[in-house]
Amino acid sequence: MRFSSRIDHVEPFRVMSLLEQAQAREAAGHDIIHLEVGEPDFATPQAVVAAGQQALAAGHTRYTPAGGLPALREAIADHYASHFNATVEPECIIVTPGASGALLLASQLLVQRGDRVLMADPTYPCNRHFMFLADAELDTVPVGPESGWQLDAALVATHWQADTRLAMLATPSNPTGHMLDKAQLAAVAQEVRQRDGHLLVDEIYQGLTYDIDPVSAASVTSEAFVVNSFSKYFGMTGWRLGWLVAPQAAIEPLTRLAQNVFLAAPTPSQHAALAAFTPECREELEHRRRELQRRRDALLAGLGRLELAPSVPPQGAFYVWLDISRYSRDSQTFCQRLLEEENVAITPGVDFAVRGGEYHVRIAFTNDVDRLEEAVHRLERFLARQ
């Protein structure tokens, strides 16, 4: 059978194979510590579940407008005003099936064949794949501790070319957990504006920050396209709900795209998400954020004892990007052996980085402190045999 050549650019997520193997070992009776998948061990907040159940009972199962429930768009706009001092009009928000739906809309609107896109390396691989599917040319810019693991204004200025049309940021980032602050975001927005380009910002992990207040590109510019999600901070991974903030001029074409690509986001999920903004739910979510910070600190302390802690600790999300070059230059084999020999599942860096992924791994601190400490103990035992 013959298929489109564009699919050749879409690589498999290697961690999914490890996850399947880990689950098989678990079913066979092995004690697996899961630190591979970007999903904490918290259930969706009960208030959100109850709101979803009520929506189903009330028969809220028909299509909503393509842009989403008006009440939810208003709630998201209020969220920007109250937490980020950002003025976002409800009509400039499009509710999508997960953040992936927002990335699909943005990529199809902003770039076309031959356009170049700047993006940090490492980054979440789907960000690259969406641009490939839009037939764009991707310029992955290596980042490290010297730039805070981010694509900053200086790097944008250095790597922007005549046919570059888009710069994409992710803050906090996956896999490194590092952020751009408000001044840095403003500087990048200014660089892009001067070049008559577009700025797309992945803020999927916004809210999950430690030792630093969360910020949004929407608070420094009204021209950015901002992607967010109910999956990470709000704990609604399986509900498949996200949103896109866009300039007013982009809303009509984005709505046309949404109507043709997915019609509308899941209706029961939209009704459920309204409960995520209540004070009671917010209190629960903040408690979870503090617990994730406790887990991060415990993991960093353990890695520090092994002299493996990163020089720049993650400021957000729930990942540690770990340099294993002292022990291996094959992260996939490293992760495979760690699973088979010590029953600890982590993610190979080659899933995220075009350069350097072979000697990095990502550890998700999505398990409780006791399990994280046990994982470090097993890792220490594993490394002693290398």
mmCIF file of C-alpha atoms in Angstrom:
data_model
loop_
_atom_site.group_PDB
_atom_site.id
_atom_site.type_symbol
_atom_site.label_atom_id
_atom_site.label_comp_id
_atom_site.label_asym_id
_atom_site.label_seq_id
_atom_site.Cartn_x
_atom_site.Cartn_y
_atom_site.Cartn_z
ATOM 1 C CA MET A 1 0.000 0.000 0.000
ATOM 2 C CA ARG A 2 1.169 3.541 -0.745
ATOM 3 C CA PHE A 3 0.871 6.292 1.829
ATOM 4 C CA SER A 4 1.593 10.004 1.976
ATOM 5 C CA SER A 5 5.295 10.784 2.327
ATOM 6 C CA ARG A 6 4.582 13.271 5.104
ATOM 7 C CA ILE A 7 4.015 10.390 7.507
ATOM 8 C CA ASP A 8 7.712 9.537 7.156
ATOM 9 C CA HIS A 9 8.520 12.554 9.360
ATOM 10 C CA VAL A 10 6.339 11.307 12.227
ATOM 11 C CA GLU A 11 8.472 9.119 14.458
ATOM 12 C CA PRO A 12 7.018 6.684 17.003
ATOM 13 C CA PHE A 13 6.999 7.668 20.660
ATOM 14 C CA ARG A 14 9.573 5.134 21.884
ATOM 15 C CA VAL A 15 8.445 5.398 25.484
ATOM 16 C CA MET A 16 5.130 3.776 24.538
ATOM 17 C CA SER A 17 6.964 0.547 23.763
ATOM 18 C CA LEU A 18 8.656 0.739 27.164
ATOM 19 C CA LEU A 19 5.284 1.422 28.791
ATOM 20 C CA GLU A 20 3.795 -1.679 27.189
ATOM 21 C CA GLN A 21 6.745 -3.757 28.385
ATOM 22 C CA ALA A 22 6.478 -2.264 31.881
ATOM 23 C CA GLN A 23 2.778 -3.080 32.033
ATOM 24 C CA ALA A 24 3.461 -6.630 30.869
ATOM 25 C CA ARG A 25 6.112 -7.077 33.563
ATOM 26 C CA GLU A 26 3.707 -5.617 36.118
ATOM 27 C CA ALA A 27 1.011 -8.107 35.065
ATOM 28 C CA ALA A 28 3.581 -10.871 35.546
ATOM 29 C CA GLY A 29 4.084 -9.821 39.170
ATOM 30 C CA HIS A 30 7.056 -7.431 39.020
ATOM 31 C CA ASP A 31 7.028 -4.287 41.172
ATOM 32 C CA ILE A 32 7.299 -1.548 38.529
ATOM 33 C CA ILE A 33 7.944 2.098 39.416
ATOM 34 C CA HIS A 34 6.353 4.132 36.624
ATOM 35 C CA LEU A 35 8.258 7.358 35.955
ATOM 36 C CA GLU A 36 7.864 7.333 32.187
ATOM 37 C CA VAL A 37 4.466 8.813 31.271
ATOM 38 C CA GLY A 38 3.515 12.469 31.741
ATOM 39 C CA GLU A 39 0.510 11.801 33.942
ATOM 40 C CA PRO A 40 0.569 12.164 37.743
ATOM 41 C CA ASP A 41 -1.102 9.587 39.956
ATOM 42 C CA PHE A 42 -3.881 12.035 40.910
ATOM 43 C CA ALA A 43 -7.467 11.405 39.865
ATOM 44 C CA THR A 44 -9.520 14.150 38.231
ATOM 45 C CA PRO A 45 -10.835 16.440 41.017
ATOM 46 C CA GLN A 46 -14.155 15.165 42.318
ATOM 47 C CA ALA A 47 -15.913 18.475 41.635
ATOM 48 C CA VAL A 48 -15.012 18.144 37.946
ATOM 49 C CA VAL A 49 -16.174 14.520 37.833
ATOM 50 C CA ALA A 50 -19.478 15.471 39.469
ATOM 51 C CA ALA A 51 -20.013 18.300 36.993
ATOM 52 C CA GLY A 52 -19.370 15.905 34.118
ATOM 53 C CA GLN A 53 -21.842 13.384 35.534
ATOM 54 C CA GLN A 54 -24.453 16.103 35.964
ATOM 55 C CA ALA A 55 -23.925 17.221 32.376
ATOM 56 C CA LEU A 56 -24.506 13.705 31.113
ATOM 57 C CA ALA A 57 -27.602 13.271 33.285
ATOM 58 C CA ALA A 58 -28.965 16.562 31.990
ATOM 59 C CA GLY A 59 -28.502 15.438 28.393
ATOM 60 C CA HIS A 60 -25.662 17.843 27.510
ATOM 61 C CA THR A 61 -24.344 15.561 24.775
ATOM 62 C CA ARG A 62 -25.009 17.547 21.604
ATOM 63 C CA TYR A 63 -22.502 19.682 19.711
ATOM 64 C CA THR A 64 -21.491 23.015 21.146
ATOM 65 C CA PRO A 65 -20.423 25.920 18.907
ATOM 66 C CA ALA A 66 -17.100 25.216 17.211
ATOM 67 C CA GLY A 67 -15.358 27.707 19.477
ATOM 68 C CA GLY A 68 -16.703 26.066 22.627
ATOM 69 C CA LEU A 69 -19.324 26.746 25.270
ATOM 70 C CA PRO A 70 -19.649 30.529 25.743
ATOM 71 C CA ALA A 71 -19.626 30.035 29.533
ATOM 72 C CA LEU A 72 -16.342 28.097 29.363
ATOM 73 C CA ARG A 73 -14.695 30.674 27.113
ATOM 74 C CA GLU A 74 -15.715 33.338 29.618
ATOM 75 C CA ALA A 75 -14.348 31.290 32.513
ATOM 76 C CA ILE A 76 -11.010 30.889 30.738
ATOM 77 C CA ALA A 77 -10.892 34.631 30.027
ATOM 78 C CA ASP A 78 -11.574 35.324 33.714
ATOM 79 C CA HIS A 79 -8.758 32.915 34.581
ATOM 80 C CA TYR A 80 -6.293 35.005 32.545
ATOM 81 C CA ALA A 81 -7.526 38.218 34.150
ATOM 82 C CA SER A 82 -7.399 36.982 37.740
ATOM 83 C CA HIS A 83 -4.165 34.969 37.631
ATOM 84 C CA PHE A 84 -2.047 36.676 34.974
ATOM 85 C CA ASN A 85 -3.398 40.215 34.800
ATOM 86 C CA ALA A 86 -4.008 39.567 31.105
ATOM 87 C CA THR A 87 -6.953 40.881 29.137
ATOM 88 C CA VAL A 88 -8.188 38.098 26.861
ATOM 89 C CA GLU A 89 -11.603 38.478 25.273
ATOM 90 C CA PRO A 90 -13.747 35.310 25.420
ATOM 91 C CA GLU A 91 -14.260 35.429 21.653
ATOM 92 C CA CYS A 92 -10.456 35.158 21.231
ATOM 93 C CA ILE A 93 -10.491 31.717 22.863
ATOM 94 C CA ILE A 94 -11.242 28.503 20.977
ATOM 95 C CA VAL A 95 -11.879 25.378 23.045
ATOM 96 C CA THR A 96 -10.309 22.308 21.432
ATOM 97 C CA PRO A 97 -10.081 18.498 21.821
ATOM 98 C CA GLY A 98 -6.978 18.574 23.975
ATOM 99 C CA ALA A 99 -4.011 20.847 23.427
ATOM 100 C CA SER A 100 -3.308 18.694 20.377
ATOM 101 C CA GLY A 101 -6.417 20.124 18.736
ATOM 102 C CA ALA A 102 -5.126 23.628 19.416
ATOM 103 C CA LEU A 103 -1.695 22.785 17.981
ATOM 104 C CA LEU A 104 -3.332 21.334 14.890
ATOM 105 C CA LEU A 105 -5.352 24.503 14.285
ATOM 106 C CA ALA A 106 -2.391 26.807 14.894
ATOM 107 C CA SER A 107 0.021 24.879 12.692
ATOM 108 C CA GLN A 108 -2.439 24.704 9.786
ATOM 109 C CA LEU A 109 -3.182 28.419 10.018
ATOM 110 C CA LEU A 110 0.305 29.825 10.506
ATOM 111 C CA VAL A 111 2.660 27.919 8.204
ATOM 112 C CA GLN A 112 2.657 26.381 4.746
ATOM 113 C CA ARG A 113 5.039 24.548 2.438
ATOM 114 C CA GLY A 114 8.515 26.103 2.531
ATOM 115 C CA ASP A 115 7.993 28.227 5.643
ATOM 116 C CA ARG A 116 10.605 27.766 8.347
ATOM 117 C CA VAL A 117 9.794 27.263 12.031
ATOM 118 C CA LEU A 118 12.150 27.861 14.973
ATOM 119 C CA MET A 119 11.835 25.515 17.926
ATOM 120 C CA ALA A 120 13.993 24.543 20.890
ATOM 121 C CA ASP A 121 15.801 21.208 20.937
ATOM 122 C CA PRO A 122 14.848 19.298 23.085
ATOM 123 C CA THR A 123 11.095 19.708 22.988
ATOM 124 C CA TYR A 124 7.903 17.667 23.026
ATOM 125 C CA PRO A 125 8.107 15.647 19.772
ATOM 126 C CA CYS A 126 4.504 16.272 18.708
ATOM 127 C CA ASN A 127 5.338 19.977 18.428
ATOM 128 C CA ARG A 128 7.803 19.078 15.690
ATOM 129 C CA HIS A 129 5.432 16.626 14.036
ATOM 130 C CA PHE A 130 2.582 19.114 13.739
ATOM 131 C CA MET A 131 4.881 21.433 11.813
ATOM 132 C CA PHE A 132 6.051 18.632 9.540
ATOM 133 C CA LEU A 133 2.411 17.760 8.804
ATOM 134 C CA ALA A 134 1.895 21.383 7.753
ATOM 135 C CA ASP A 135 4.790 20.903 5.267
ATOM 136 C CA ALA A 136 6.978 23.452 7.073
ATOM 137 C CA GLU A 137 10.760 23.287 7.367
ATOM 138 C CA LEU A 138 11.899 22.907 10.965
ATOM 139 C CA ASP A 139 14.974 24.571 12.452
ATOM 140 C CA THR A 140 15.599 22.958 15.835
ATOM 141 C CA VAL A 141 17.843 25.165 17.958
ATOM 142 C CA PRO A 142 19.994 23.371 20.553
ATOM 143 C CA VAL A 143 19.398 24.797 24.030
ATOM 144 C CA GLY A 144 21.112 24.089 27.326
ATOM 145 C CA PRO A 145 21.838 25.525 30.770
ATOM 146 C CA GLU A 146 23.336 28.700 29.286
ATOM 147 C CA SER A 147 19.908 29.732 27.900
ATOM 148 C CA GLY A 148 17.922 28.128 30.711
ATOM 149 C CA TRP A 149 16.981 25.295 28.338
ATOM 150 C CA GLN A 150 14.798 27.739 26.417
ATOM 151 C CA LEU A 151 14.652 29.401 23.011
ATOM 152 C CA ASP A 152 15.349 32.960 24.179
ATOM 153 C CA ALA A 153 15.383 36.246 22.266
ATOM 154 C CA ALA A 154 19.095 36.041 21.451
ATOM 155 C CA LEU A 155 18.687 32.595 19.912
ATOM 156 C CA VAL A 156 15.637 33.737 17.941
ATOM 157 C CA ALA A 157 17.627 36.666 16.537
ATOM 158 C CA THR A 158 20.569 34.415 15.649
ATOM 159 C CA HIS A 159 18.602 31.661 13.917
ATOM 160 C CA TRP A 160 15.820 33.614 12.191
ATOM 161 C CA GLN A 161 16.105 33.409 8.395
ATOM 162 C CA ALA A 162 14.465 35.247 5.501
ATOM 163 C CA ASP A 163 11.831 32.526 5.115
ATOM 164 C CA THR A 164 11.248 31.918 8.845
ATOM 165 C CA ARG A 165 7.599 32.565 9.688
ATOM 166 C CA LEU A 166 7.093 31.144 13.160
ATOM 167 C CA ALA A 167 8.894 30.769 16.481
ATOM 168 C CA MET A 168 7.472 28.230 18.908
ATOM 169 C CA LEU A 169 8.168 28.265 22.630
ATOM 170 C CA ALA A 170 7.165 25.836 25.380
ATOM 171 C CA THR A 171 7.138 27.206 28.916
ATOM 172 C CA PRO A 172 7.308 25.318 31.221
ATOM 173 C CA SER A 173 8.879 22.911 28.788
ATOM 174 C CA ASN A 174 8.605 19.202 28.302
ATOM 175 C CA PRO A 175 11.059 17.478 28.847
ATOM 176 C CA THR A 176 13.217 19.901 30.876
ATOM 177 C CA GLY A 177 10.671 21.716 33.055
ATOM 178 C CA HIS A 178 12.297 25.101 32.487
ATOM 179 C CA MET A 179 10.560 28.438 31.946
ATOM 180 C CA LEU A 180 10.842 31.867 30.420
ATOM 181 C CA ASP A 181 9.933 34.704 32.771
ATOM 182 C CA LYS A 182 7.750 37.656 31.801
ATOM 183 C CA ALA A 183 10.636 39.843 30.635
ATOM 184 C CA GLN A 184 12.091 37.006 28.548
ATOM 185 C CA LEU A 185 8.717 36.307 26.940
ATOM 186 C CA ALA A 186 8.347 39.989 26.098
ATOM 187 C CA ALA A 187 11.813 40.037 24.539
ATOM 188 C CA VAL A 188 11.040 37.035 22.328
ATOM 189 C CA ALA A 189 7.698 38.572 21.297
ATOM 190 C CA GLN A 190 9.513 41.768 20.322
ATOM 191 C CA GLU A 191 12.098 39.898 18.243
ATOM 192 C CA VAL A 192 9.372 38.029 16.374
ATOM 193 C CA ARG A 193 7.277 41.165 15.856
ATOM 194 C CA GLN A 194 10.252 43.026 14.364
ATOM 195 C CA ARG A 195 10.593 40.250 11.793
ATOM 196 C CA ASP A 196 6.876 40.228 10.912
ATOM 197 C CA GLY A 197 6.576 36.644 12.117
ATOM 198 C CA HIS A 198 4.227 34.678 14.344
ATOM 199 C CA LEU A 199 4.770 33.505 17.927
ATOM 200 C CA LEU A 200 3.219 30.246 19.147
ATOM 201 C CA VAL A 201 3.569 29.453 22.850
ATOM 202 C CA ASP A 202 2.872 26.057 24.412
ATOM 203 C CA GLU A 203 1.731 26.732 28.004
ATOM 204 C CA ILE A 204 0.323 23.262 28.663
ATOM 205 C CA TYR A 205 2.133 22.990 32.023
ATOM 206 C CA GLN A 206 1.260 26.507 33.106
ATOM 207 C CA GLY A 207 0.251 26.559 36.767
ATOM 208 C CA LEU A 208 2.597 23.720 37.666
ATOM 209 C CA THR A 209 5.522 25.898 38.728
ATOM 210 C CA TYR A 210 7.899 25.777 41.700
ATOM 211 C CA ASP A 211 9.833 28.669 43.258
ATOM 212 C CA ILE A 212 8.571 30.953 40.469
ATOM 213 C CA ASP A 213 5.162 32.407 39.660
ATOM 214 C CA PRO A 214 3.457 31.153 36.485
ATOM 215 C CA VAL A 215 3.374 33.627 33.601
ATOM 216 C CA SER A 216 1.580 33.737 30.274
ATOM 217 C CA ALA A 217 2.558 35.169 26.914
ATOM 218 C CA ALA A 218 -0.974 36.621 26.857
ATOM 219 C CA SER A 219 0.131 39.080 29.539
ATOM 220 C CA VAL A 220 2.908 40.556 27.370
ATOM 221 C CA THR A 221 1.389 40.551 23.883
ATOM 222 C CA SER A 222 -2.015 40.249 22.242
ATOM 223 C CA GLU A 223 -0.403 38.948 19.041
ATOM 224 C CA ALA A 224 0.777 35.539 20.285
ATOM 225 C CA PHE A 225 -1.022 32.257 19.723
ATOM 226 C CA VAL A 226 -1.173 30.553 23.124
ATOM 227 C CA VAL A 227 -1.932 26.848 23.615
ATOM 228 C CA ASN A 228 -3.131 25.480 26.931
ATOM 229 C CA SER A 229 -4.809 22.382 28.295
ATOM 230 C CA PHE A 230 -7.011 21.045 31.062
ATOM 231 C CA SER A 231 -4.837 17.902 31.182
ATOM 232 C CA LYS A 232 -1.865 18.775 33.366
ATOM 233 C CA TYR A 233 -2.593 21.387 36.056
ATOM 234 C CA PHE A 234 -6.334 20.630 36.083
ATOM 235 C CA GLY A 235 -5.856 16.841 36.075
ATOM 236 C CA MET A 236 -8.216 16.091 33.171
ATOM 237 C CA THR A 237 -5.974 14.073 30.828
ATOM 238 C CA GLY A 238 -8.590 11.635 29.557
ATOM 239 C CA TRP A 239 -11.292 14.274 29.123
ATOM 240 C CA ARG A 240 -9.408 15.582 26.057
ATOM 241 C CA LEU A 241 -9.892 19.312 26.458
ATOM 242 C CA GLY A 242 -7.640 22.264 25.700
ATOM 243 C CA TRP A 243 -7.822 25.751 24.268
ATOM 244 C CA LEU A 244 -6.139 28.229 21.958
ATOM 245 C CA VAL A 245 -5.882 31.975 22.556
ATOM 246 C CA ALA A 246 -5.459 33.856 19.285
ATOM 247 C CA PRO A 247 -5.490 37.423 17.956
ATOM 248 C CA GLN A 248 -8.942 38.665 16.963
ATOM 249 C CA ALA A 249 -8.074 38.623 13.248
ATOM 250 C CA ALA A 250 -7.308 34.889 13.421
ATOM 251 C CA ILE A 251 -10.548 33.751 15.052
ATOM 252 C CA GLU A 252 -12.697 33.521 11.925
ATOM 253 C CA PRO A 253 -10.264 31.297 9.940
ATOM 254 C CA LEU A 254 -9.516 29.233 13.062
ATOM 255 C CA THR A 255 -13.241 28.686 13.567
ATOM 256 C CA ARG A 256 -13.592 27.544 9.968
ATOM 257 C CA LEU A 257 -10.757 25.092 10.499
ATOM 258 C CA ALA A 258 -12.314 23.812 13.732
ATOM 259 C CA GLN A 259 -15.675 23.305 12.046
ATOM 260 C CA ASN A 260 -14.047 21.138 9.397
ATOM 261 C CA VAL A 261 -11.460 19.298 11.480
ATOM 262 C CA PHE A 262 -13.326 18.343 14.669
ATOM 263 C CA LEU A 263 -16.654 20.290 14.737
ATOM 264 C CA ALA A 264 -16.337 20.973 18.475
ATOM 265 C CA ALA A 265 -14.602 19.761 21.623
ATOM 266 C CA PRO A 266 -16.377 17.064 23.712
ATOM 267 C CA THR A 267 -19.517 18.600 25.211
ATOM 268 C CA PRO A 268 -19.604 16.747 28.580
ATOM 269 C CA SER A 269 -15.922 17.610 29.099
ATOM 270 C CA GLN A 270 -16.623 21.304 28.524
ATOM 271 C CA HIS A 271 -19.394 21.314 31.125
ATOM 272 C CA ALA A 272 -17.154 19.429 33.554
ATOM 273 C CA ALA A 273 -14.310 21.916 33.052
ATOM 274 C CA LEU A 274 -16.448 24.764 34.342
ATOM 275 C CA ALA A 275 -16.034 23.269 37.821
ATOM 276 C CA ALA A 276 -12.233 23.427 37.517
ATOM 277 C CA PHE A 277 -12.334 27.186 38.099
ATOM 278 C CA THR A 278 -14.263 27.087 41.395
ATOM 279 C CA PRO A 279 -12.402 28.149 44.570
ATOM 280 C CA GLU A 280 -12.818 24.664 46.077
ATOM 281 C CA CYS A 281 -11.274 22.970 43.075
ATOM 282 C CA ARG A 282 -8.508 25.548 42.871
ATOM 283 C CA GLU A 283 -7.576 24.819 46.485
ATOM 284 C CA GLU A 284 -7.296 21.112 45.701
ATOM 285 C CA LEU A 285 -5.207 21.777 42.597
ATOM 286 C CA GLU A 286 -2.822 24.001 44.539
ATOM 287 C CA HIS A 287 -2.422 21.265 47.144
ATOM 288 C CA ARG A 288 -1.439 18.903 44.331
ATOM 289 C CA ARG A 289 1.034 21.427 42.957
ATOM 290 C CA ARG A 290 2.704 21.672 46.363
ATOM 291 C CA GLU A 291 2.867 17.870 46.527
ATOM 292 C CA LEU A 292 4.551 17.781 43.117
ATOM 293 C CA GLN A 293 7.089 20.318 44.386
ATOM 294 C CA ARG A 294 7.772 18.049 47.375
ATOM 295 C CA ARG A 295 8.323 15.157 44.974
ATOM 296 C CA ARG A 296 10.597 17.237 42.783
ATOM 297 C CA ASP A 297 12.720 18.223 45.765
ATOM 298 C CA ALA A 298 12.956 14.619 46.982
ATOM 299 C CA LEU A 299 13.994 13.386 43.534
ATOM 300 C CA LEU A 300 16.585 16.145 43.120
ATOM 301 C CA ALA A 301 18.015 15.346 46.550
ATOM 302 C CA GLY A 302 18.351 11.686 45.625
ATOM 303 C CA LEU A 303 19.917 12.460 42.268
ATOM 304 C CA GLY A 304 22.249 14.892 44.001
ATOM 305 C CA ARG A 305 23.586 12.058 46.138
ATOM 306 C CA LEU A 306 24.374 10.246 42.901
ATOM 307 C CA GLU A 307 25.967 13.411 41.469
ATOM 308 C CA LEU A 308 23.363 13.377 38.703
ATOM 309 C CA ALA A 309 21.153 16.330 39.625
ATOM 310 C CA PRO A 310 20.810 18.884 36.784
ATOM 311 C CA SER A 311 22.753 22.121 37.189
ATOM 312 C CA VAL A 312 19.557 24.123 36.589
ATOM 313 C CA PRO A 313 16.663 22.528 38.532
ATOM 314 C CA PRO A 314 13.301 22.316 36.752
ATOM 315 C CA GLN A 315 11.041 25.240 37.575
ATOM 316 C CA GLY A 316 7.781 23.693 36.366
ATOM 317 C CA ALA A 317 5.969 20.698 34.847
ATOM 318 C CA PHE A 318 6.856 17.369 36.494
ATOM 319 C CA TYR A 319 10.024 16.219 34.761
ATOM 320 C CA VAL A 320 13.770 16.086 35.315
ATOM 321 C CA TRP A 321 15.991 16.042 32.201
ATOM 322 C CA LEU A 322 18.997 13.993 33.175
ATOM 323 C CA ASP A 323 22.449 13.810 31.573
ATOM 324 C CA ILE A 324 23.629 10.171 31.672
ATOM 325 C CA SER A 325 26.702 10.620 29.461
ATOM 326 C CA ARG A 326 28.984 9.286 32.216
ATOM 327 C CA TYR A 327 27.232 5.945 31.906
ATOM 328 C CA SER A 328 25.768 5.660 28.423
ATOM 329 C CA ARG A 329 25.472 7.196 24.975
ATOM 330 C CA ASP A 330 22.444 5.075 24.123
ATOM 331 C CA SER A 331 19.478 6.306 26.144
ATOM 332 C CA GLN A 332 17.081 3.787 24.648
ATOM 333 C CA THR A 333 19.224 0.819 25.682
ATOM 334 C CA PHE A 334 19.867 2.470 29.068
ATOM 335 C CA CYS A 335 16.111 2.753 29.734
ATOM 336 C CA GLN A 336 15.456 -0.749 28.435
ATOM 337 C CA ARG A 337 18.037 -2.263 30.760
ATOM 338 C CA LEU A 338 16.883 -0.199 33.752
ATOM 339 C CA LEU A 339 13.389 -1.583 33.247
ATOM 340 C CA GLU A 340 14.518 -5.165 32.793
ATOM 341 C CA GLU A 341 17.088 -5.187 35.593
ATOM 342 C CA GLU A 342 15.550 -2.884 38.219
ATOM 343 C CA ASN A 343 11.874 -2.491 37.197
ATOM 344 C CA VAL A 344 12.097 1.287 36.890
ATOM 345 C CA ALA A 345 10.478 2.825 33.809
ATOM 346 C CA ILE A 346 11.801 6.178 32.528
ATOM 347 C CA THR A 347 11.850 7.811 29.083
ATOM 348 C CA PRO A 348 14.782 7.796 26.630
ATOM 349 C CA GLY A 349 15.943 11.247 25.609
ATOM 350 C CA VAL A 350 15.845 10.359 21.917
ATOM 351 C CA ASP A 351 12.075 10.802 22.107
ATOM 352 C CA PHE A 352 12.599 14.538 22.677
ATOM 353 C CA ALA A 353 15.945 15.710 21.351
ATOM 354 C CA VAL A 354 17.261 15.794 17.800
ATOM 355 C CA ARG A 355 20.742 16.343 19.263
ATOM 356 C CA GLY A 356 21.886 14.985 22.613
ATOM 357 C CA GLY A 357 18.929 12.720 23.215
ATOM 358 C CA GLU A 358 21.179 9.697 23.093
ATOM 359 C CA TYR A 359 22.762 10.730 26.414
ATOM 360 C CA HIS A 360 19.749 12.164 28.217
ATOM 361 C CA VAL A 361 16.711 10.605 29.885
ATOM 362 C CA ARG A 362 13.500 12.109 31.239
ATOM 363 C CA ILE A 363 12.246 11.151 34.693
ATOM 364 C CA ALA A 364 8.665 12.082 35.588
ATOM 365 C CA PHE A 365 8.145 12.707 39.306
ATOM 366 C CA THR A 366 4.581 11.459 39.050
ATOM 367 C CA ASN A 367 4.793 8.953 41.918
ATOM 368 C CA ASP A 368 4.816 9.592 45.653
ATOM 369 C CA VAL A 369 7.994 10.407 47.572
ATOM 370 C CA ASP A 370 8.518 6.887 48.924
ATOM 371 C CA ARG A 371 8.397 5.419 45.428
ATOM 372 C CA LEU A 372 10.715 8.109 44.072
ATOM 373 C CA GLU A 373 13.249 7.365 46.797
ATOM 374 C CA GLU A 374 13.011 3.654 46.029
ATOM 375 C CA ALA A 375 13.517 4.447 42.325
ATOM 376 C CA VAL A 376 16.697 6.387 43.163
ATOM 377 C CA HIS A 377 17.912 3.446 45.259
ATOM 378 C CA ARG A 378 17.331 1.069 42.322
ATOM 379 C CA LEU A 379 18.987 3.512 39.927
ATOM 380 C CA GLU A 380 22.034 3.702 42.199
ATOM 381 C CA ARG A 381 22.260 -0.081 42.212
ATOM 382 C CA PHE A 382 21.942 -0.150 38.421
ATOM 383 C CA LEU A 383 24.631 2.500 37.901
ATOM 384 C CA ALA A 384 27.036 0.660 40.152
ATOM 385 C CA ARG A 385 27.050 -2.155 37.598
ATOM 386 C CA GLN A 386 27.854 0.094 34.644
#
